[in-house]
Every structure is written in structure tokens, then in C-alpha cells.
Amino acid sequence: MGNKNRLNIGFTLAVFIIFKNFCFSQTILSGNVSDSIGAISSASIVLKDNVSQSIQTYSYSDINGNYQIKTNLQGSFNLVFSSMGYQSKTKRIFIDKEKKEIITPIVLIEKPYFLNEVIIKSPEAILVKKDTIVFNAAIFSNGTEQTVEELLKKIPGLEIDNEGTIKVGNKEIEKLMVDGDDLFEKGYKILSKNMPAYPIKEIEVLENYSNNRLLKNIEESDKVALNLKLKDDAKHIWFGTIEASLGNDNFYELKSNLMNFGKKNKYYFFTNLNTIGFDATGDINNLIRPFRLNEPASIGDNQSIRTLLNLSPNNLNFKRSRTNFNNAELVSLNAIFNPTEKLKIKTLGFFNWDENNFFRNSIDIVNTDNANFINTEQYKLRNKKVIAFGKLDIIYNYSKTKMLEATTKYNFGDFNDSSNLVFNGVSTMESLKHQNTLVDQKINYTNKFKDKNVFLLTGRFIHEKTPQHYSLNQFFYSDLFPSASTANNVAQKGDLQMDFLGVNAHLLNRKKSGSLLELQIGNTFRKDKLLSTFSILEDDLVLEQPNGYQNNTTYLVNDLYVKSKYRLKVNNFGIIGQLAVHQLFNSLENNNISDSQSPFYINPSIGFDWEINDKNKITSSYSYNTTNAKVIDVFSDFVLTGFRSFEKGTGSFNQLDASSFVINYQLGNWSDRFFANTFVIYSKNYDFFSTNTQIDKNVTQTEKILISDREFINVNSKLDYYFKFISSNLKLDLAYTKTEFKNSVNGSSLRQVNSNNYHLGLEVRSGFKGVFNFHLGTKWMTTEIETTVKNSFTDNISFLDLTFLFSKAFDVQVQSERYYFGNLLNDNTYYFLDFDARYRLIENKLTLGITGKNLFNTKTFRNFNISDIGSSSTEYRLLPRFVLLKMEYRF
Amino acid sequence: MGKVICFITIFFFGPYLQSQNSGYIEYGYIKNLGVNYETTGTLVFDSEASLFIELKSTDKITDKIYSQDEKGNTTVAVMKEMDVRPKNYISKKKDSLYSIQTFFKKTYLVKEVIPEIAWVLTNETKNIGEFSCQKATGAFRGRNYTVWFTNEIPLPYGPWKLNGLPGLILEAKDDLDELYFFAKKVALGKEEIISKPQAEIVIELKAFISLKVKLYKDKEKLIATKVPRNSQFKFTPPARSSQKEITYEWEIKTD
């Protein structure tokens, strides 16, 4: 009708039309937008539906004010022109298929615009849960690792040492969790050495970790924990591995894991049977008796029995598995149940049977002012043990701010140790049968009564008992007991018992400024009994139970204490001040002679930490400590501690005072090209327990004496530098340790002993992307001991590891080591070669492998040691070369 | 035929008129890409350019955030807020979008052509504040966005890189609920200074994406050489699905 009339073409304005041939139903709307002055660019032109007023299509005017809209729509529309600062204009248009083009020029009228601020209420729709999840770079294996321990070794900043201790930076981790649940606490080696790596998706390194969730952000924690997050398809299903390895000469290993990690319940069962020297439990003691420093509610953790007589292999700077002739069986059953939202029950149990053999031959040279002799010994040790351990944890979260935890532990170990030795040509047999029984109960109540205030109340009871029976089929002590002329064997029955009861109340108050105030009040009571009966026998007849060699000691220590700690935080600087006040009550009864005392002492400590900037951090502290003597320091008569050694304590009370000072400087971060970490530790013991030793060819008698002034200083620096052009990293490790103390030998006056240790280590590790990679290192260690005579030696350990990743399915690793002992005249260099080849036959299901250890078949290994009384050269027997064929099946 | 000549007597308001095309919008900005991160973004604009800045979160964000729920499950977030804030600058004149991004402690000015998003307008409308808004959907670099724009502010800008609608975008959300922008405050007519941001390194977007991949690989090589004996290390950069831009136009294979 009058539609056509609606369209007017203005001739004061330029009209600019583009005409293209589209399908007949498309219409072009174009025109020009201007104001009284000229063209308006970036004006908005929209085509609105007549009815709904919603925009169907749109355009903006260009720099000349021209616009163009192409549309297939037909019907009645509104063309709306708007631009900021102008009044909008609307033009009715009607599009039909006849019109190919509708030209609408428009002139807009300016509209004065005032400052206008509109506040819009934010919508409630989005839930913001502070439930954050890890956002770490996902760390994947390169496929060669089999257990979690090997996978963890791939995380930078994590160090795994020879025995499987996992440290982040310099700190050992608290625990290794699986999906947030912890099974083993500090006994995590059981998990890391046995659990397979393939179900793990991510590994979180949690720093500033709090074991107690209510203490998070309140306690000052530099603790670290690891959390293994599992792949989704590894949850709620039973999965596991079986690995069987068989080799020459009865060397074998059989490992199996069975696990099910669900949200409510987690189960982990594993077994390990092997004769290849591998200790599947890592260090069982970390599980049975975990030690946590500065951990709230850890009262009683540091209480344990130290036995005096042990038949055990030496600790060598060497892979323990090379000298461990074993036959081990381990079964472990572990579970975590979450029956209700608030309740968590953890159960853990393991049984371990092991038979370890150890062989060594040694030549001991004693060379002091008043004793000079040489002893030779050929020693074969067999340890048989059966250990059963059970732990039950119940955690009840009765509200968001209150928690109750109860832990019960039971340990029973039965040990049968025997040794067969030839001492200076005399054939000798020792036998030590002992048991260890431990019952440990802890209850802890935590109440977070305000947002930044927490109160903990802890109670602990421990009972431990270690009876021992030792017998020796020779009599070497005729000089000490001239009356026993017909004696031909000795025996000692010993019993150590400990009962501990402790209560601790702990208040933490975190201030707004970030400063932390801690207050603790508690009381600990410990009763130790030390019984030893030494008998000299002729065959089965007891000839004598000599005086001075029998102990019936009861030692009671009650400590009532108040500890306070304040950490002041100012920006990047923190100062910590601590004060501990102790009132002790000691009672000692030695063979019916009793005594008591009530010492009182104060231990202060002060320190600071300063994060100068992102690259420089420094911490330092000084503390003054008093340590009360333990039962093994205070017993009065001699105890047999080996086939030719006796030891006795001071027979009286003692408190030992010491000062220590630490400073640590860190430059850079581990992920930078350059990183350096330096420590200086100095400590001075104002009094300490030294020894007065009577050394004879056949027997040594050591008496603990109280001496003043022992000093110790250690300077240690580690540097890392990454060379980009060779894609390799250089590590430099320097350390210096100096110790000065005094002791007495064979009734001499106190003589000064100075010991100096120097250590230099270098490592180069490549990071090539291809098939081949190497890791090369060398370490020099020099030890010097000076009394009236100066003795020193230098050793060197070097290694070269090669990794070949031929394909995703096939890889080979070669490890070689070289040991050099400076003081041995001959046989002073040893080489070892191990290799491991794996082939994944069926991806994620079946893997075949060959492992060879000690391929150069080095049968014995000698090392050299010096002490303040002489030197010794010892030869150890090693597991001979063996090759194993392995098969691993995953399900 | 009539002449349509409009002459209007204009009452000059001086500077107001010059800046009448400008404005300032404050957005709430929630990212749920593996870490829940809530902050504020500001958009200043005029008819020639716009500048969006992602501000630091007002919650104290530290390097690592831990939370443990009542069950004792621990979750961790590892993030660091750099002092140099991410920015997106659109210049209509140059038809370019410049972004400020920090990567491994270096700041880059990343340049790209203003992305063209194929918006589909729907008929749904609602009010946000006093502005009447219309819904539109569009796909941009691997994510599908649902946005509400208002023609009452007839400029083609929006938060972050979202642009090209016949009005300012006041609310935007992706279909996975991982990104969410919502306007909290709108101030129009305010004089704003919009200047192109500067950075030490200027780079094209495509080259920047390749550079990030190379830098991750270099970092991996560096760290792999620092781990102790008996260990290996491999590092994988954050997955694309956890980034705002999942796929780029040049990565989509066209048959």
C-alpha cells in the first residue's frame, strides 16, 4: 500500500549501495548514518522484530557512516539506529521478496548525556565453593617406573635416598596419601615400594601441610605431604599386580598388590616374598614408632626403649640390598572405612618373616698411647625374625570444629639372632633370643573454638617390653674374672621395660596479623626398668654371677612443664621466641641404692626467617637445651653389649646443657636455572656423656663419664646450575664437618679428639629428548681424626647411569658404580654393574623383563675406617651376580 | 519526494559531548578452570577502542591454597597472581585485539585480528539492572557462550575478548559453567583514558601459542636434569580444556 512511500532517499547525504546477486529472497538493507556535522561511525543499526522487539540481525556503520545488513527475513520490522550520545531512531520497514534492497539513511539528533552510574546486583546463580583442586602440572611417567617410589622419583625437588626415604627439598614427607586418605603415615615406604604407579593420575606436593585438619592455617607448618590422585577408572574397582621373578641359584621374588580405592572404603593388600636382598617394608620402625618433630598432639612419640645388646649388620654407605642375604616374606592388610560422614576407621596390619644372613671379615688395629694390638674376626650373622603389627585409628568428627581421634597400636616381634665367628682363631658362637612387645594408646581431642583458635588435649599411654637372652660359648674375660678358671661360656639375661603416661594441653592462637601464639601445659611420667643378670658358666653350671655386672635399675622421671612459643610475622619477616619451663622429679634405684632429685630448668630459643625477595630466603635460630639423662645413661653396673664388650652408665642423675645455632640461606628456587642452598650448624654441649674405655685385646670395658665441652660445626652447600646449550644440569655439593670432644682410654687423662670431614660431590645429568640420557656423578670424602696421632683417609664413589628409551614398549637402564678406598693398599677399587630391561608385551597388562645385578660378580667388598683409637679394615660378602627373568601381570 | 534534512540545534556541553560515547563497566569474573577463582574485571570503552582489565582478586590469594572439608579430604590450588594484570585492548581503527599476558615471568603483548564470533541472536530478553538485554549464543575458540547484551549501549564490546554484538555484553557464560562474567556496575558518559597497553615483547597470537609450547618443553628439560639418581622427570603443560581458549582457528582442520 503505502510501503513504498515510507522509503525516502535523502540527497544531502551520500548513498552507497553494494549490489550483489544473491538468491532472490535476500534483501539488503543499507544506508548512511550521520548527524548534523557529518557521518557517525560505529553507530548501531539493528533489525528488530515488530512484535517481540528482539533483535534479528544487526550491523555497525563504518568510518563513513555507511552500513549494510543482508537478511532473508520477510515481513514487518523495525530498523533501530542508535549511537552513544544520540537519540535512537526507529524506522518501520517492510521486507518482501520483491525488494532486493532497502536504503534507509538516517540522521541522528544529539542528546545531552549526563554521567550515569548504574549498580547491578550480582546474580545468586553461581555457587562459589572454595573446594579447590590441585592445579599442578600433571606429571607423567616415561613408562619405565613400576612402583610408586620410582614414579615419585620423577618429581623435581623430591629426593628418594637409597632406603626409600622421601624428602621434599630437605624435609622428609609426613605421609603419602592416596586420594586424600593416608594409610601409613611415616611408614609410607610400605606403599611407595609396593604400590604400582600406573593407576596414578597426579601427584600433589602439599606444603605447609597440617596433619590435623583443624590446625590448618593456624599452626605454623613447614611440613610436606604427598597426595597421589588416582585415575577415575582406577577407583571403586579391584585392581592390582602380580610380579614373579626367577633367577639362578634360588634367587626369586614374588610380589603382589591388590587394591580398591573407593570414596567410602579403601583397601590395600600386598605381599612380597624375595631372596634378592630387598627389604619390602622399608624401615618398619617408622610405622610402628613414627617420630614427628613439632607436631601438636605428639606427646610420647619420642619415648622408646634402646637396647644395649644387638646383633645386627653394619650400616654401610652402600646399597643395603647388596649385602643382605635374605629370605623374606611379608603380608600386609590395610583398610580405611568411612561408615558415616563423621566417622573414619583405619586398620593396618602386617606380618613379616625374614631370615637375613650377613658376612664380614675384619682386621681391627688399635693404636693408642697405652694399647697396641691387632684383632681379626670372621663373622657370620643370621637374624631370624617374626613381626606382627596391628594399628587401629578411629577418627570422629563430631562437628566442623570438634574432633576426637583415638589410636591403638600393638606390636609383637620375636627375634632369634645367632652368629658364628672366629675371633683371633678361636671359634665362637653367639645366640641372642629376644622379643619386643609394644602397646600404645593415644587419645586426642581437638576443638577449634574460634576461627583462629584451637585447643588440643592429648593423652598417651605406652608400654614396651624387651626381654633378651644372650649366650656365648666362649669365655674371653679371664683377665677380669681370674677366679673363674674353669669357665667356658657366659650368658646374660636382660629385660628392659618402659611405661609411659603423658597428658598435654595445647592452645594455638593465630592472630590477624599472621602472628601465632602457642601455649602448652603438660605432665609426662615415665618408668623404666633395666634388669641384667650376667652369669659365668662352666657348661651348664653357674660358677659366678660377679658383682658389678648385675643390674636392677628402676628409673622414674616425672616432668611437669609449661611451654610457650610466639611467632611474630611482619611482612616477609618472622621472629620466633620460645620458652620452656620444666620441673622434673627423678627417682633412681640401682641395685637397692636409691636416690631422688627435683631439677628445675628453663630452655629458651629465638630465631627468625626472612623472605628477602622471591630469590633470597634466610632463616636462623639459636636455642639452649637441657636434656635429662635416660635409663641407659644412669644404670650403675656393667652390661655385656657384645661378645667382647661391657658398658656401664654413670650411676647417677645428670642434666646435659647444650647451645645450638643454625643458619640457612637459599638463593633461587629449584625450578630456576641456578639454585643454591647453604646451611651452617654449630652446637656446643656444655656437658655430655663421653667414655672412659679400658681396651684390652680380648675385652673392652666402657664407662660413661660426664665431660664438659663438646663442639660440633657443619657447613654444607648445594648448588645447581642448568646449562641450556647441552640441556644438562650440574650439581655441586660441598660439606665440612668438625667435631671436637674429649675422652679417656685405659685410664689416661682426658685426651682431645678432633675429627674433620670434607665432602665434595659433583653430578651432571642430561635432559635429552631422544632415546639416550646419562647421569654421571662422583663424590670425594676425606675423614681425619686427630688425637695424639693423626689418621686420615679419602674415599671416592662414582657412578654412571645410562637410560635408553628405545620405544614406548621397550627400555633399558644401566647403572654402574665405582668405589675407591684411599687407605687400602690393594683391592682398593670396586666396580658394580646392574641393568634392567623391560618390554611391555601387552600395554598395561603384561610386561616382561630381565634384571641383572652385580654383573661383574664382585664377591667381596672391603672398606676402611678410622676411629679415635685406631683403624679397621673390613671385608663384606656380597650377593653374587644374578639374573632374573620377570613377568608382571596387571588386572 | 521530501527532503529529509534534519537540522538540530545542538547545545554543546563541551567535554561531555566528546566523551559521550564512553563508559566504564565493572564485571564480576568467575573462572572455574580446575581452580575456583573469583575476581573483578573492568571494561572502559569509547567508540574507537575498548580495554578490559582482569584485576587481582580481593581475597588474599597466596601461592598455594589448601582446604580440607569435614571429611578430612584435602584439596590444593596452586596459583600466583602476577602484578602485571591480563588485559585485552580492542582497536577498531586497526582492527586488532591486543592482549597482555604473562608467561614464565615475562610479559607479552599478543596481537591478533579482532575475532569474529558468529553470534546467533535469540528472541529471549531480560532486564539486567535497568538495561533491557537480549540473549545471543556463539562459539569462540572451543567454548560455547551464552551472553546477554543491551542495545541501549550500542557498542560492540564485552568482557575479555567477547565482542561484535549490537550492544554491550553485560553477562556471559560458557556452557560448561567454567567462565562467567556479569556486570556489577555500569557508568556511562564517564571520561576515560583508553590507551594501548605496552609490554617488553610484542608477538602475534599464533606465534605466541607455539612459543608457550616451546617454553614448556625447555622448562621440562631444565627440571629433568635436576632430579637425583634413580629418578626421571617428565612434565606436561596444563591441558587445553583448562584454558579459556580451547582451540584456535588455525588448529581446526577443514576438509
PDB file of C-alpha atoms in Angstrom, chain A residues 308-312 360 377 379 419 421 428 430 432 468 470-472 474 476-477 490 492 534 639-647 698-700:
ATOM      1  CA  LEU A 308      72.103 -52.342  74.782  1.00  0.00           C
ATOM      2  CA  LEU A 309      72.872 -55.632  73.158  1.00  0.00           C
ATOM      3  CA  ASN A 310      72.251 -56.094  69.441  1.00  0.00           C
ATOM      4  CA  LEU A 311      73.436 -58.494  66.830  1.00  0.00           C
ATOM      5  CA  SER A 312      72.831 -56.668  63.576  1.00  0.00           C
ATOM      6  CA  ARG A 360      82.073 -59.912  57.202  1.00  0.00           C
ATOM      7  CA  GLU A 377      87.417 -61.633  63.115  1.00  0.00           C
ATOM      8  CA  TYR A 379      81.801 -63.103  61.295  1.00  0.00           C
ATOM      9  CA  SER A 419      76.348 -65.530  64.962  1.00  0.00           C
ATOM     10  CA  LEU A 421      82.522 -66.168  64.338  1.00  0.00           C
ATOM     11  CA  THR A 428      82.827 -68.690  68.800  1.00  0.00           C
ATOM     12  CA  GLU A 430      76.663 -66.241  69.990  1.00  0.00           C
ATOM     13  CA  LEU A 432      70.542 -63.754  71.161  1.00  0.00           C
ATOM     14  CA  GLN A 468      66.567 -60.758  75.964  1.00  0.00           C
ATOM     15  CA  TYR A 470      72.125 -63.942  75.278  1.00  0.00           C
ATOM     16  CA  SER A 471      74.609 -66.756  75.380  1.00  0.00           C
ATOM     17  CA  LEU A 472      78.199 -67.045  74.207  1.00  0.00           C
ATOM     18  CA  GLN A 474      83.496 -68.929  74.898  1.00  0.00           C
ATOM     19  CA  PHE A 476      87.253 -64.352  76.887  1.00  0.00           C
ATOM     20  CA  TYR A 477      87.349 -62.478  80.164  1.00  0.00           C
ATOM     21  CA  VAL A 490      78.706 -66.911  79.559  1.00  0.00           C
ATOM     22  CA  GLN A 492      73.184 -62.687  80.097  1.00  0.00           C
ATOM     23  CA  PHE A 534      75.357 -61.786  83.860  1.00  0.00           C
ATOM     24  CA  VAL A 639      76.195 -54.891  80.972  1.00  0.00           C
ATOM     25  CA  LEU A 640      77.510 -57.152  78.257  1.00  0.00           C
ATOM     26  CA  THR A 641      76.908 -55.376  74.961  1.00  0.00           C
ATOM     27  CA  GLY A 642      78.749 -57.710  72.598  1.00  0.00           C
ATOM     28  CA  PHE A 643      80.875 -60.771  72.776  1.00  0.00           C
ATOM     29  CA  ARG A 644      83.817 -58.722  73.924  1.00  0.00           C
ATOM     30  CA  SER A 645      82.432 -55.508  75.297  1.00  0.00           C
ATOM     31  CA  PHE A 646      80.907 -54.300  78.515  1.00  0.00           C
ATOM     32  CA  GLU A 647      79.307 -50.986  79.165  1.00  0.00           C
ATOM     33  CA  ASN A 698      90.080 -59.612  74.376  1.00  0.00           C
ATOM     34  CA  VAL A 699      87.689 -57.293  76.046  1.00  0.00           C
ATOM     35  CA  THR A 700      86.663 -53.665  76.115  1.00  0.00           C
TER      36      THR A 700
END
